[in-house]
Amino acid sequence: MIDNYSDEDIQERLVALTRDLILIPSIPSRPEDLRRCYEFIKNHLECLDNIEVREFEHQGSPSLVATPPGCKKPDILMCGHLDVITHPVASYRSYMENGRIYGPGAGDMKGSVAILLEIFRNIHTRFPNASLGIGITSDEETGGTSGVGYLFNEAGVSCGEAMIPDGGSLNEITIEEKGILHLKLTCHGHSAHAARPWLGDNPLERLMDHLTKLRKFFSDMKQEEHHWIPTCAVTIIETENQTINRIPTDATAVLDIRFPPPFTVEKIVAQIKETLTEDVDFEIIISAEPTHLSPDKSYEVITEEVTGKAIKHVRDDGGSDARYLSKFGIPVMMSRPLVGNLHAQDEWIDIHSMVQLYRIYEKFLIKKLTEN
Ligand SMILES: [Zn+2]
């Protein structure tokens, strides 16, 4: 069946929808706006004929899965998140320049959510009852445990294959993601006047010694040629102190550690514990194993056909919602339009590449869902 939409039509629809989505500041600190964005997307899906929207909520994060009625395990599920990281700006607006849409969340991932919504509508209009679902969650930027994690681990959602346009690039298909370990270290001591430090036991200074050992542990693994190695960033250090001339009672540091295979959570935790001595408390905030995405070969071929350029397999230093699916052996297709300055105020998405990704999805979905 021939698509009745020209590239211009699609572009117009994608741009309008992306800009509407950016206008809603769907950030973790504004749950009512997060909910507003969720309702906006739900309304888009509910007005489609012959589509059932199932709603979920876990720890305050709303999610939905839309499929044809009764379709419990779609052959293909497209996943997107509507939440955006909190930007230090007063207003969430977008503008267009040089063929790009600029605005908070344009690239991660409201532009891509617009593509998912449009292609979902288009495929179901042309192929009623196609085994295609869409899942929209609202907590990816804060870990995904109440979104995709909850849907797949607890709510019984499943699928044959998944498409998540939240990593890679137009011709760069993500095949591996690093594992994640968010770690909190706490040292206990006892306070004293800072003029008489010999009367106290300074936990902050001991914590600093531990961090120095850990920094050496990670820098010993550094390589000149690439960054596909374990890394560690100290992101928070704090004490209860409000005053300068007091030795604190406790000191904590939070670390963001990322690691590729063959490291596992267990292995890296054991090595870190070995590096530290016993006077430090060790708390794992989040952990996730490295992820293999195993994309479908025909997705790669179609990407090359639509773009006229060879694809490249890439590895991602960051993690995504794909980790919750690959542990069930579900292949994940992960590439996205050209984007830049992610998580910055002038985040952008390239409009032409949005249309190209739309065409890749269209071709792939029609092939997978109608040829059997
Ligand atoms: Zn994202």
XYZ file of C-alpha atoms and ligand atoms in Angstrom:
373
model
C 0.000 0.000 0.000
C 1.354 3.404 -0.925
C 1.685 6.001 1.774
C -0.485 9.007 1.083
C 1.745 11.403 2.993
C 4.505 13.353 1.306
C 7.741 14.145 3.145
C 6.487 17.722 3.489
C 3.271 16.580 5.180
C 5.172 14.374 7.580
C 7.698 17.067 8.356
C 4.945 19.545 9.128
C 3.201 17.128 11.471
C 6.410 16.094 13.252
C 7.556 19.672 13.784
C 4.200 20.808 15.169
C 3.907 17.844 17.523
C 7.511 18.131 18.762
C 7.078 21.828 19.518
C 3.790 21.173 21.340
C 5.537 18.545 23.481
C 8.487 20.838 24.295
C 6.093 23.532 25.567
C 5.091 21.305 28.493
C 7.882 21.281 31.113
C 7.611 17.556 31.889
C 10.405 17.479 34.456
C 10.631 15.334 37.605
C 10.225 18.328 39.910
C 6.889 19.308 38.290
C 4.661 16.224 38.576
C 1.560 18.111 37.464
C 3.257 19.090 34.173
C 4.574 15.552 33.771
C 0.973 14.391 34.120
C -0.212 17.077 31.659
C 2.266 15.847 29.044
C 1.147 12.269 29.705
C -2.530 13.225 29.222
C -1.662 15.078 26.007
C -0.054 11.930 24.577
C -2.849 9.703 25.875
C -5.432 11.891 24.133
C -3.517 11.539 20.878
C -3.652 7.757 21.158
C -7.193 7.432 22.481
C -8.686 9.232 19.521
C -7.414 6.493 17.189
C -9.916 3.882 16.036
C -9.490 0.320 17.235
C -6.731 1.108 19.754
C -6.782 0.173 23.423
C -4.780 2.247 25.882
C -3.704 0.501 29.092
C -2.619 2.835 31.889
C -0.139 2.146 34.675
C 1.288 4.057 37.577
C 4.201 3.177 39.835
C 5.602 5.424 42.527
C 3.887 8.445 41.020
C 5.160 7.858 37.470
C 2.394 7.335 34.891
C 2.962 5.064 31.856
C 0.770 3.719 29.100
C 0.851 0.942 26.540
C -1.365 1.257 23.455
C -2.086 -1.703 21.164
C -4.976 -3.062 19.106
C -7.632 -4.434 21.513
C -6.642 -7.728 23.134
C -3.087 -7.661 21.767
C -1.196 -8.645 24.931
C 2.226 -9.225 23.400
C 2.759 -7.150 20.253
C 5.375 -8.363 17.761
C 6.909 -4.920 17.957
C 6.692 -2.388 20.767
C 8.008 1.162 20.282
C 9.081 2.821 23.530
C 9.611 6.453 24.399
C 9.897 8.601 27.512
C 8.189 11.949 27.921
C 10.280 13.226 30.846
C 13.063 15.730 30.312
C 15.902 16.599 32.670
C 15.390 19.750 34.713
C 16.918 22.700 32.888
C 17.830 25.879 34.740
C 15.602 27.973 32.465
C 12.448 29.865 33.275
C 10.496 28.846 30.196
C 10.295 25.772 28.030
C 10.104 27.082 24.485
C 11.425 26.001 21.131
C 12.677 27.815 18.053
C 13.680 26.727 14.559
C 17.005 27.562 12.942
C 19.144 25.915 10.237
C 16.692 23.071 9.761
C 16.692 22.207 13.440
C 14.256 22.460 16.330
C 15.985 23.854 19.432
C 14.517 23.469 22.909
C 14.701 21.526 26.174
C 14.143 17.842 25.403
C 14.055 18.355 21.593
C 16.668 15.630 21.102
C 16.067 13.550 24.274
C 13.484 12.646 23.288
C 10.389 14.674 22.435
C 11.230 14.848 18.722
C 11.510 11.061 18.680
C 8.291 10.614 20.683
C 6.563 12.703 17.994
C 7.874 10.259 15.360
C 6.608 7.269 17.364
C 3.142 8.795 17.754
C 2.875 9.675 14.066
C 4.117 6.332 12.759
C 1.860 4.459 15.193
C -1.142 6.369 13.905
C -0.129 5.893 10.294
C 0.522 2.129 10.513
C -2.715 1.436 12.383
C -4.728 3.506 9.910
C -3.304 1.577 6.970
C -3.016 -1.853 8.593
C -5.763 -2.278 11.220
C -4.873 -4.810 13.918
C -1.154 -4.802 13.037
C 0.734 -6.317 15.970
C 2.333 -3.003 16.876
C 2.288 -1.317 20.286
C 3.600 1.907 21.738
C 4.782 2.358 25.324
C 5.217 5.817 26.840
C 6.873 6.232 30.247
C 7.783 9.224 32.378
C 10.855 8.348 34.461
C 13.719 7.430 32.105
C 15.890 10.353 33.158
C 15.597 9.274 36.791
C 16.405 5.598 36.234
C 13.432 4.018 34.453
C 12.587 1.628 37.300
C 8.989 2.895 37.593
C 8.544 3.112 33.810
C 9.917 0.485 31.438
C 11.425 -1.371 34.418
C 8.032 -1.633 36.119
C 6.142 -2.500 32.906
C 8.409 -5.435 32.038
C 9.377 -6.677 35.504
C 6.065 -6.333 37.309
C 3.146 -5.340 35.090
C 3.548 -8.263 32.664
C 4.133 -6.170 29.539
C 6.120 -7.996 26.856
C 6.832 -7.908 23.128
C 8.715 -9.702 20.366
C 11.100 -6.884 19.478
C 11.418 -3.298 20.643
C 12.306 -0.019 18.986
C 13.689 2.735 21.199
C 14.924 5.879 19.407
C 16.863 7.099 22.460
C 20.499 6.431 21.538
C 22.905 6.130 18.621
C 22.342 8.384 15.615
C 20.647 8.083 12.212
C 23.275 5.700 10.796
C 24.723 4.666 14.130
C 22.948 1.715 15.670
C 23.672 1.010 19.325
C 24.651 -2.597 20.035
C 26.021 -2.360 23.563
C 25.606 -0.129 26.600
C 27.757 0.110 29.702
C 26.513 -1.179 33.045
C 25.679 1.297 35.790
C 26.526 1.413 39.481
C 25.409 4.381 41.569
C 27.128 4.086 44.899
C 26.882 5.959 48.178
C 29.866 5.861 50.529
C 29.532 7.078 54.117
C 32.239 7.561 56.759
C 31.330 8.086 60.413
C 33.453 10.023 62.903
C 32.819 12.376 65.765
C 32.565 16.091 65.773
C 34.801 18.584 67.540
C 35.737 22.259 67.340
C 37.854 22.647 64.224
C 40.497 24.538 66.198
C 41.193 21.340 68.142
C 41.013 18.620 65.470
C 42.898 16.156 67.688
C 39.765 15.924 69.858
C 37.611 14.750 66.952
C 37.681 12.118 64.259
C 37.168 13.753 60.864
C 35.059 11.474 58.603
C 35.362 13.868 55.660
C 39.137 13.541 55.559
C 38.886 9.751 55.728
C 36.295 9.804 52.957
C 38.684 11.849 50.814
C 41.376 9.172 51.330
C 38.940 6.501 50.130
C 38.041 8.540 47.091
C 41.729 8.995 46.250
C 42.216 5.214 46.333
C 39.179 4.708 44.102
C 40.349 7.333 41.637
C 43.649 5.502 41.336
C 41.838 2.174 40.891
C 39.881 3.583 37.943
C 42.684 5.655 36.410
C 44.911 2.544 36.322
C 42.412 1.074 33.829
C 42.545 4.121 31.520
C 43.370 3.593 27.856
C 44.736 6.059 25.350
C 42.702 4.908 22.359
C 39.162 4.625 23.684
C 36.815 5.006 26.642
C 35.281 1.517 26.533
C 36.572 0.903 30.060
C 35.155 1.324 33.578
C 34.890 4.954 34.670
C 33.979 6.643 37.924
C 32.737 10.177 38.535
C 32.281 11.585 42.037
C 29.048 13.571 41.699
C 28.046 14.535 45.259
C 30.013 15.053 48.497
C 28.196 16.249 51.600
C 28.178 16.502 55.372
C 25.527 17.716 57.776
C 27.723 20.751 58.544
C 26.400 24.292 58.304
C 29.418 25.835 59.998
C 33.033 26.233 58.968
C 34.683 25.716 62.347
C 33.196 22.328 63.171
C 34.398 18.841 62.298
C 31.371 16.932 60.955
C 29.967 13.676 62.381
C 29.321 11.985 59.028
C 30.453 12.453 55.465
C 28.978 10.913 52.318
C 30.006 10.754 48.683
C 27.930 9.563 45.729
C 29.685 7.977 42.769
C 28.451 7.283 39.248
C 30.344 4.260 37.921
C 29.960 2.887 34.362
C 31.478 -0.354 33.098
C 31.538 -2.466 29.904
C 31.583 -6.270 29.662
C 33.265 -8.488 30.824
C 32.708 -6.557 34.068
C 29.515 -7.353 35.931
C 27.881 -5.575 38.877
C 29.135 -8.318 41.182
C 32.683 -8.165 39.871
C 33.019 -4.390 40.020
C 31.468 -4.205 43.508
C 33.910 -6.865 44.757
C 36.876 -4.985 43.321
C 35.747 -1.673 44.810
C 35.251 -3.285 48.221
C 38.747 -4.721 47.987
C 40.140 -1.247 47.267
C 38.430 0.334 50.289
C 39.077 -0.420 53.950
C 36.359 -1.379 56.364
C 35.559 1.960 57.986
C 33.279 3.026 55.140
C 29.577 2.172 54.658
C 28.686 1.006 51.210
C 25.201 1.470 49.718
C 24.163 0.597 46.152
C 21.560 3.101 44.911
C 21.128 1.723 41.368
C 22.864 -1.112 39.575
C 22.438 -2.508 36.068
C 24.461 -4.985 34.057
C 25.980 -4.023 30.684
C 23.422 -4.470 27.899
C 23.527 -6.207 24.503
C 20.839 -4.881 22.162
C 20.984 -7.450 19.275
C 19.259 -5.328 16.582
C 17.377 -6.992 13.722
C 19.534 -7.273 10.584
C 16.726 -6.029 8.332
C 16.551 -2.811 10.366
C 20.154 -2.163 9.446
C 19.565 -2.907 5.747
C 16.524 -0.601 5.651
C 18.450 2.180 7.406
C 21.077 1.975 4.659
C 18.428 1.969 1.929
C 16.600 5.031 3.275
C 19.688 7.107 4.090
C 21.956 5.903 1.268
C 24.766 5.581 3.786
C 26.432 2.638 5.492
C 25.477 1.983 9.104
C 27.935 1.750 11.950
C 27.565 -0.239 15.152
C 28.242 1.884 18.216
C 28.651 1.292 21.909
C 27.062 3.706 24.330
C 28.799 4.913 27.485
C 25.397 5.815 28.939
C 22.543 3.471 29.753
C 18.955 3.527 28.536
C 15.645 1.747 29.066
C 16.941 -0.978 26.722
C 18.538 -2.677 29.726
C 15.136 -3.699 31.092
C 14.282 -5.493 27.845
C 17.537 -7.144 26.876
C 17.520 -9.089 30.113
C 14.429 -10.899 28.743
C 16.277 -11.558 25.475
C 14.158 -9.011 23.563
C 16.096 -7.501 20.626
C 16.156 -3.693 20.703
C 16.557 -1.441 17.671
C 18.164 1.770 18.843
C 19.005 4.628 16.511
C 17.600 8.127 16.343
C 17.570 11.350 14.316
C 20.594 13.682 14.358
C 20.573 15.441 17.737
C 22.998 17.590 19.692
C 23.765 19.466 22.922
C 21.712 16.909 24.831
C 20.726 18.006 28.335
C 21.866 21.566 27.530
C 19.609 24.549 27.070
C 20.178 24.675 23.308
C 19.465 20.981 22.747
C 18.432 20.375 19.132
C 17.065 17.839 16.669
C 17.589 17.932 12.908
C 14.245 18.023 11.074
C 15.262 16.281 7.848
C 16.675 13.352 9.805
C 13.367 13.100 11.711
C 11.599 12.461 8.411
C 14.300 9.945 7.478
C 13.857 8.032 10.750
C 10.109 8.082 10.186
C 10.662 6.470 6.755
C 13.026 3.865 8.268
C 10.393 2.952 10.857
C 7.645 2.870 8.233
C 9.569 0.540 5.924
C 10.750 -1.722 8.727
C 7.335 -1.983 10.376
C 5.526 -2.752 7.129
C 8.097 -5.420 6.297
C 7.954 -7.045 9.742
C 4.234 -6.759 10.355
C 2.809 -7.556 6.947
C 5.253 -9.970 5.287
C 4.883 -13.420 6.734
Zn 16.358 9.706 26.707
